[in-house]
mmCIF file of C-alpha atoms in Angstrom:
data_model
loop_
_atom_site.group_PDB
_atom_site.id
_atom_site.type_symbol
_atom_site.label_atom_id
_atom_site.label_comp_id
_atom_site.label_asym_id
_atom_site.label_seq_id
_atom_site.Cartn_x
_atom_site.Cartn_y
_atom_site.Cartn_z
ATOM 1 C CA MET K 4 11.312 -23.839 16.343
ATOM 2 C CA THR K 5 12.390 -22.125 13.213
ATOM 3 C CA LEU K 6 9.874 -23.952 11.433
ATOM 4 C CA TYR K 7 7.239 -22.999 13.841
ATOM 5 C CA HIS K 8 8.649 -19.190 13.866
ATOM 6 C CA PHE K 9 8.971 -19.220 10.027
ATOM 7 C CA GLY K 10 5.091 -20.261 10.257
ATOM 8 C CA ASN K 11 3.496 -17.718 11.900
ATOM 9 C CA CYS K 12 5.304 -15.020 10.313
ATOM 10 C CA VAL K 13 4.005 -16.774 6.928
ATOM 11 C CA ALA K 14 0.297 -16.997 8.150
ATOM 12 C CA LEU K 15 0.406 -13.081 10.006
ATOM 13 C CA ILE K 16 1.146 -12.134 6.954
ATOM 14 C CA TYR K 17 -0.939 -14.204 4.042
ATOM 15 C CA VAL K 18 -3.910 -15.124 6.338
ATOM 16 C CA PRO K 19 -5.029 -11.368 6.001
ATOM 17 C CA TYR K 20 -4.734 -11.204 2.472
ATOM 18 C CA TYR K 21 -6.723 -13.896 1.866
ATOM 19 C CA LEU K 22 -9.670 -13.596 4.335
ATOM 20 C CA THR K 23 -9.584 -10.318 2.902
ATOM 21 C CA TYR K 24 -10.647 -11.743 -0.364
ATOM 22 C CA LYS K 25 -12.778 -14.376 0.871
ATOM 23 C CA GLN K 26 -14.798 -11.896 2.756
ATOM 24 C CA SER K 27 -14.825 -9.040 0.879
ATOM 25 C CA GLY K 28 -16.945 -11.370 -1.864
ATOM 26 C CA LEU K 29 -14.669 -10.355 -4.364
ATOM 27 C CA SER K 30 -14.439 -14.878 -4.972
ATOM 28 C CA GLU K 31 -18.568 -14.370 -6.408
ATOM 29 C CA TYR K 32 -17.133 -12.036 -8.875
ATOM 30 C CA GLY K 33 -14.904 -14.003 -10.284
ATOM 31 C CA ALA K 34 -12.326 -11.099 -9.196
ATOM 32 C CA PHE K 35 -9.266 -13.414 -8.951
ATOM 33 C CA TRP K 36 -7.780 -12.944 -12.548
ATOM 34 C CA LYS K 37 -8.414 -9.098 -12.112
ATOM 35 C CA CYS K 38 -5.999 -9.552 -8.736
ATOM 36 C CA ILE K 39 -3.165 -11.457 -10.911
ATOM 37 C CA GLN K 40 -3.404 -8.538 -13.821
ATOM 38 C CA ALA K 41 -3.828 -5.663 -10.838
ATOM 39 C CA GLY K 42 -0.192 -7.559 -9.567
ATOM 40 C CA LEU K 43 1.517 -7.784 -13.353
ATOM 41 C CA ILE K 44 0.731 -3.918 -13.621
ATOM 42 C CA TYR K 45 2.434 -3.558 -10.144
ATOM 43 C CA MET K 46 5.447 -5.754 -11.161
ATOM 44 C CA PHE K 47 6.039 -3.170 -14.517
ATOM 45 C CA THR K 48 5.114 0.017 -12.647
ATOM 46 C CA GLN K 49 8.039 -1.311 -10.374
ATOM 47 C CA LEU K 50 10.673 -1.904 -12.797
ATOM 48 C CA ALA K 51 10.034 1.246 -14.687
ATOM 49 C CA LYS K 52 10.548 3.416 -10.819
ATOM 50 C CA MET K 53 14.272 1.588 -10.904
ATOM 51 C CA LEU K 54 14.733 2.232 -13.785
ATOM 52 C CA VAL K 55 14.155 5.865 -12.937
ATOM 53 C CA LEU K 56 15.809 5.577 -10.168
ATOM 54 C CA ALA K 57 18.695 4.132 -11.113
ATOM 55 C CA THR K 58 19.174 6.670 -14.335
ATOM 56 C CA PHE K 59 18.447 9.287 -12.048
ATOM 57 C CA PHE K 60 19.157 8.903 -8.736
ATOM 58 C CA PRO K 61 22.525 7.036 -8.567
ATOM 59 C CA ASP K 62 23.585 6.211 -5.031
ATOM 60 C CA ASN K 63 26.238 8.443 -3.877
ATOM 61 C CA VAL K 64 27.581 9.550 -0.243
ATOM 62 C CA SER K 65 26.062 12.792 0.880
ATOM 63 C CA ASP K 66 25.120 15.261 3.779
ATOM 64 C CA PHE K 67 21.982 15.441 5.563
ATOM 65 C CA GLY K 68 20.735 18.718 3.443
ATOM 66 C CA SER K 69 21.497 17.160 0.057
ATOM 67 C CA ASP K 70 20.005 13.638 1.013
ATOM 68 C CA LEU K 71 17.031 14.699 2.043
ATOM 69 C CA ILE K 72 16.102 16.454 -0.647
ATOM 70 C CA GLY K 73 17.542 13.156 -2.785
ATOM 71 C CA GLU K 74 15.230 11.540 -0.841
ATOM 72 C CA PHE K 75 12.010 13.828 -1.671
ATOM 73 C CA LEU K 76 12.589 13.636 -4.521
ATOM 74 C CA LYS K 77 12.884 9.573 -5.280
ATOM 75 C CA SER K 78 9.772 9.602 -3.090
ATOM 76 C CA THR K 79 8.065 11.964 -5.877
ATOM 77 C CA VAL K 80 8.660 8.908 -8.117
ATOM 78 C CA ASP K 81 6.153 6.985 -6.106
ATOM 79 C CA LEU K 82 3.767 8.853 -8.133
ATOM 80 C CA ALA K 83 4.539 6.435 -10.599
ATOM 81 C CA ASP K 84 2.154 3.948 -8.054
ATOM 82 C CA LEU K 85 -1.127 6.236 -8.584
ATOM 83 C CA VAL K 86 -0.945 6.025 -12.275
ATOM 84 C CA GLY K 87 -0.456 2.333 -11.982
ATOM 85 C CA LEU K 88 -3.016 1.591 -10.003
ATOM 86 C CA TYR K 89 -5.817 3.946 -12.514
ATOM 87 C CA LEU K 90 -4.760 1.731 -15.221
ATOM 88 C CA VAL K 91 -5.723 -0.968 -12.506
ATOM 89 C CA LEU K 92 -9.087 0.652 -12.090
ATOM 90 C CA SER K 93 -9.582 1.611 -15.412
ATOM 91 C CA GLY K 94 -9.485 -2.326 -16.530
ATOM 92 C CA ILE K 95 -11.822 -4.202 -14.266
ATOM 93 C CA PRO K 96 -15.592 -3.961 -14.924
ATOM 94 C CA GLY K 97 -17.811 -3.226 -11.769
ATOM 95 C CA LYS K 98 -19.374 -1.777 -9.060
ATOM 96 C CA GLY K 99 -17.650 0.928 -7.433
ATOM 97 C CA HIS K 100 -16.699 -1.286 -4.335
ATOM 98 C CA SER K 101 -15.498 -4.368 -5.713
ATOM 99 C CA LYS K 102 -13.522 -2.003 -8.128
ATOM 100 C CA VAL K 103 -11.518 -0.745 -5.512
ATOM 101 C CA LEU K 104 -11.180 -3.621 -3.654
ATOM 102 C CA THR K 105 -9.767 -6.365 -6.684
ATOM 103 C CA ALA K 106 -6.983 -2.896 -7.432
ATOM 104 C CA GLY K 107 -6.218 -2.811 -4.428
ATOM 105 C CA ILE K 108 -5.743 -6.758 -2.902
ATOM 106 C CA GLY K 109 -4.157 -7.270 -5.880
ATOM 107 C CA TRP K 110 -1.606 -4.264 -5.782
ATOM 108 C CA ALA K 111 -0.600 -5.234 -1.819
ATOM 109 C CA THR K 112 -0.556 -8.565 -2.727
ATOM 110 C CA ALA K 113 1.898 -8.663 -5.152
ATOM 111 C CA GLU K 114 3.979 -5.810 -2.565
ATOM 112 C CA VAL K 115 4.007 -8.544 -0.357
ATOM 113 C CA ILE K 116 4.950 -11.841 -1.980
ATOM 114 C CA LEU K 117 7.456 -9.460 -3.986
ATOM 115 C CA SER K 118 9.219 -7.579 -0.707
ATOM 116 C CA ARG K 119 8.251 -10.021 2.094
ATOM 117 C CA ALA K 120 8.571 -13.544 0.849
ATOM 118 C CA LEU K 121 12.266 -13.957 0.295
ATOM 119 C CA LEU K 122 13.121 -11.716 3.769
ATOM 120 C CA LEU K 123 11.220 -14.387 5.279
ATOM 121 C CA TRP K 124 12.433 -17.459 3.859
ATOM 122 C CA VAL K 125 16.233 -16.590 4.518
ATOM 123 C CA GLY K 126 15.671 -14.327 7.998
ATOM 124 C CA ALA K 127 12.936 -16.029 9.727
ATOM 125 C CA ARG K 128 14.487 -19.878 8.835
ATOM 126 C CA GLY K 129 17.297 -18.728 10.835
ATOM 127 C CA ALA K 130 18.693 -19.706 14.120
ATOM 128 C CA GLU K 131 17.640 -17.050 16.555
ATOM 129 C CA PHE K 132 14.435 -15.418 17.201
ATOM 130 C CA ASP K 133 13.952 -11.562 16.046
ATOM 131 C CA TRP K 134 11.265 -9.471 16.768
ATOM 132 C CA ILE K 135 11.913 -7.837 13.286
ATOM 133 C CA TYR K 136 9.853 -10.297 11.167
ATOM 134 C CA ILE K 137 6.881 -10.089 13.547
ATOM 135 C CA GLN K 138 7.235 -6.280 12.671
ATOM 136 C CA LYS K 139 7.325 -6.869 9.000
ATOM 137 C CA CYS K 140 4.570 -8.935 8.953
ATOM 138 C CA LEU K 141 2.345 -6.318 11.117
ATOM 139 C CA GLU K 142 4.068 -3.706 8.392
ATOM 140 C CA SER K 143 2.379 -5.640 5.885
ATOM 141 C CA ASN K 144 -1.408 -5.992 7.119
ATOM 142 C CA ILE K 145 -1.011 -1.898 7.703
ATOM 143 C CA LEU K 146 0.038 -1.879 3.962
ATOM 144 C CA LEU K 147 -2.817 -3.746 3.071
ATOM 145 C CA VAL K 148 -5.349 -1.273 4.239
ATOM 146 C CA GLN K 149 -3.113 1.407 2.597
ATOM 147 C CA HIS K 150 -3.574 -0.042 -1.123
ATOM 148 C CA ILE K 151 -7.138 0.027 -0.692
ATOM 149 C CA VAL K 152 -7.450 3.425 0.907
ATOM 150 C CA THR K 153 -5.333 4.139 -2.132
ATOM 151 C CA ALA K 154 -6.804 2.667 -4.652
ATOM 152 C CA THR K 155 -10.386 4.446 -3.587
ATOM 153 C CA LEU K 156 -8.886 7.817 -3.668
ATOM 154 C CA VAL K 157 -7.629 6.952 -6.779
ATOM 155 C CA TRP K 158 -11.243 6.021 -7.701
ATOM 156 C CA LEU K 159 -12.394 8.963 -6.177
ATOM 157 C CA TRP K 160 -10.304 11.210 -7.925
ATOM 158 C CA SER K 161 -11.232 9.660 -11.506
ATOM 159 C CA ARG K 162 -14.962 10.464 -10.882
ATOM 160 C CA HIS K 163 -16.560 13.677 -12.311
ATOM 161 C CA ASP K 164 -19.578 13.641 -10.220
ATOM 162 C CA LEU K 165 -17.246 14.344 -7.236
ATOM 163 C CA LYS K 166 -17.694 17.943 -5.723
ATOM 164 C CA LYS K 167 -14.981 20.459 -6.224
ATOM 165 C CA ASN K 168 -13.825 20.793 -2.801
ATOM 166 C CA LEU K 169 -13.877 16.886 -1.957
ATOM 167 C CA LYS K 170 -11.903 16.483 -5.094
ATOM 168 C CA THR K 171 -9.348 18.881 -3.597
ATOM 169 C CA VAL K 172 -9.699 16.954 -0.470
ATOM 170 C CA VAL K 173 -8.511 13.495 -2.496
ATOM 171 C CA THR K 174 -6.273 15.215 -4.593
ATOM 172 C CA VAL K 175 -3.924 16.338 -1.408
ATOM 173 C CA LEU K 176 -4.452 12.584 0.341
ATOM 174 C CA LEU K 177 -2.648 11.080 -3.030
ATOM 175 C CA VAL K 178 0.056 13.396 -3.151
ATOM 176 C CA PHE K 179 1.120 13.033 0.309
ATOM 177 C CA THR K 180 0.506 9.251 0.225
ATOM 178 C CA SER K 181 3.658 9.396 -1.932
ATOM 179 C CA TYR K 182 5.464 10.987 0.374
ATOM 180 C CA LYS K 183 3.987 9.699 3.849
ATOM 181 C CA SER K 184 6.722 6.946 4.225
ATOM 182 C CA LEU K 185 9.388 9.578 3.830
ATOM 183 C CA LEU K 186 7.710 12.118 6.314
ATOM 184 C CA LEU K 187 6.661 9.219 9.012
ATOM 185 C CA ASP K 188 10.199 8.405 8.870
ATOM 186 C CA LEU K 189 11.651 11.498 9.571
ATOM 187 C CA LEU K 190 9.308 11.962 12.326
ATOM 188 C CA ILE K 191 10.207 8.720 14.086
ATOM 189 C CA ALA K 192 13.518 9.198 13.468
ATOM 190 C CA ASN K 193 13.741 12.852 15.322
ATOM 191 C CA LEU K 194 11.538 11.621 18.264
ATOM 192 C CA GLY K 195 13.658 8.550 18.408
ATOM 193 C CA ALA K 196 11.055 6.150 19.061
ATOM 194 C CA GLY K 197 11.369 2.069 18.193
ATOM 195 C CA ALA K 198 10.511 -0.102 16.286
ATOM 196 C CA TRP K 199 7.343 -1.103 18.096
ATOM 197 C CA PHE K 200 6.045 3.143 18.003
ATOM 198 C CA GLY K 201 6.594 3.505 14.488
ATOM 199 C CA LEU K 202 4.369 0.946 13.802
ATOM 200 C CA LEU K 203 1.982 2.396 15.913
ATOM 201 C CA VAL K 204 2.221 5.749 14.630
ATOM 202 C CA LYS K 205 1.971 4.225 10.856
ATOM 203 C CA ALA K 206 -1.022 2.218 12.074
ATOM 204 C CA MET K 207 -2.971 5.605 13.523
ATOM 205 C CA VAL K 208 -2.309 7.248 9.686
ATOM 206 C CA THR K 209 -3.384 4.749 7.959
ATOM 207 C CA MET K 210 -6.625 4.719 10.385
ATOM 208 C CA PHE K 211 -7.028 8.495 9.802
ATOM 209 C CA TYR K 212 -6.574 7.984 6.024
ATOM 210 C CA GLY K 213 -8.919 4.961 6.165
ATOM 211 C CA PHE K 214 -11.518 7.063 7.942
ATOM 212 C CA VAL K 215 -11.572 10.505 5.605
ATOM 213 C CA THR K 216 -11.219 7.543 2.625
ATOM 214 C CA LEU K 217 -14.291 5.832 3.975
ATOM 215 C CA ALA K 218 -16.121 9.368 4.804
ATOM 216 C CA ILE K 219 -15.889 10.835 1.323
ATOM 217 C CA TYR K 220 -16.768 7.287 -0.597
ATOM 218 C CA ALA K 221 -19.895 6.878 1.919
ATOM 219 C CA GLY K 222 -21.265 9.877 1.028
ATOM 220 C CA LEU K 223 -20.895 9.868 -2.936
ATOM 221 C CA ALA K 224 -22.251 6.065 -2.350
ATOM 222 C CA GLN K 225 -25.247 7.884 -0.706
ATOM 223 C CA VAL K 226 -25.960 10.168 -3.703
ATOM 224 C CA ILE K 227 -25.415 8.001 -6.955
ATOM 225 C CA GLY K 228 -26.149 4.684 -5.375
ATOM 226 C CA ILE K 229 -22.904 2.720 -6.384
ATOM 227 C CA PHE K 230 -23.181 0.415 -3.742
#
């Protein structure tokens, strides 16, 4: 039963990533090594963030007000992820859709391996069943969509032919991306909601992000023919 639960969790996490890579047609572009490159840049970016956090934001005990400010400042460090994605996109040749998918999938895969593999190996193989691992797996699928959306937003922001008003919208969405986790956690905590409701909120916000980004991308694609 333990091994069966572990296998279900692994499949629930990694099969959507594999299917996204295969069905998106990236394998036809020979994008595998570019995904590896995106993963390596992800690792370097996270290492740089850890050094900054360890240097300027050491763990301490504080009241809620100052802790909220500290969490806000820590979330600001996540802006480095946007820089990392920009570097990934700069090193990928090809059309827009292949660039953003390669960067997004490579980035998301590196994150899910580093953040979920050990958790599942240690936790999901335990003697007792716990829904938390199913929730973490579903959250990983939401993060896959979020990283592809973020990569698309970074690519749109780097375009010089994007209209000024749309670029403002893209910039706001990118900045909000860095603070999205903090804001959603605060919202869920204030509502006193459970883990499943929190997962639903994250999925809905990510879907909204995706629809807005897709609308901007499709409009630009029709104008300059980047499909």
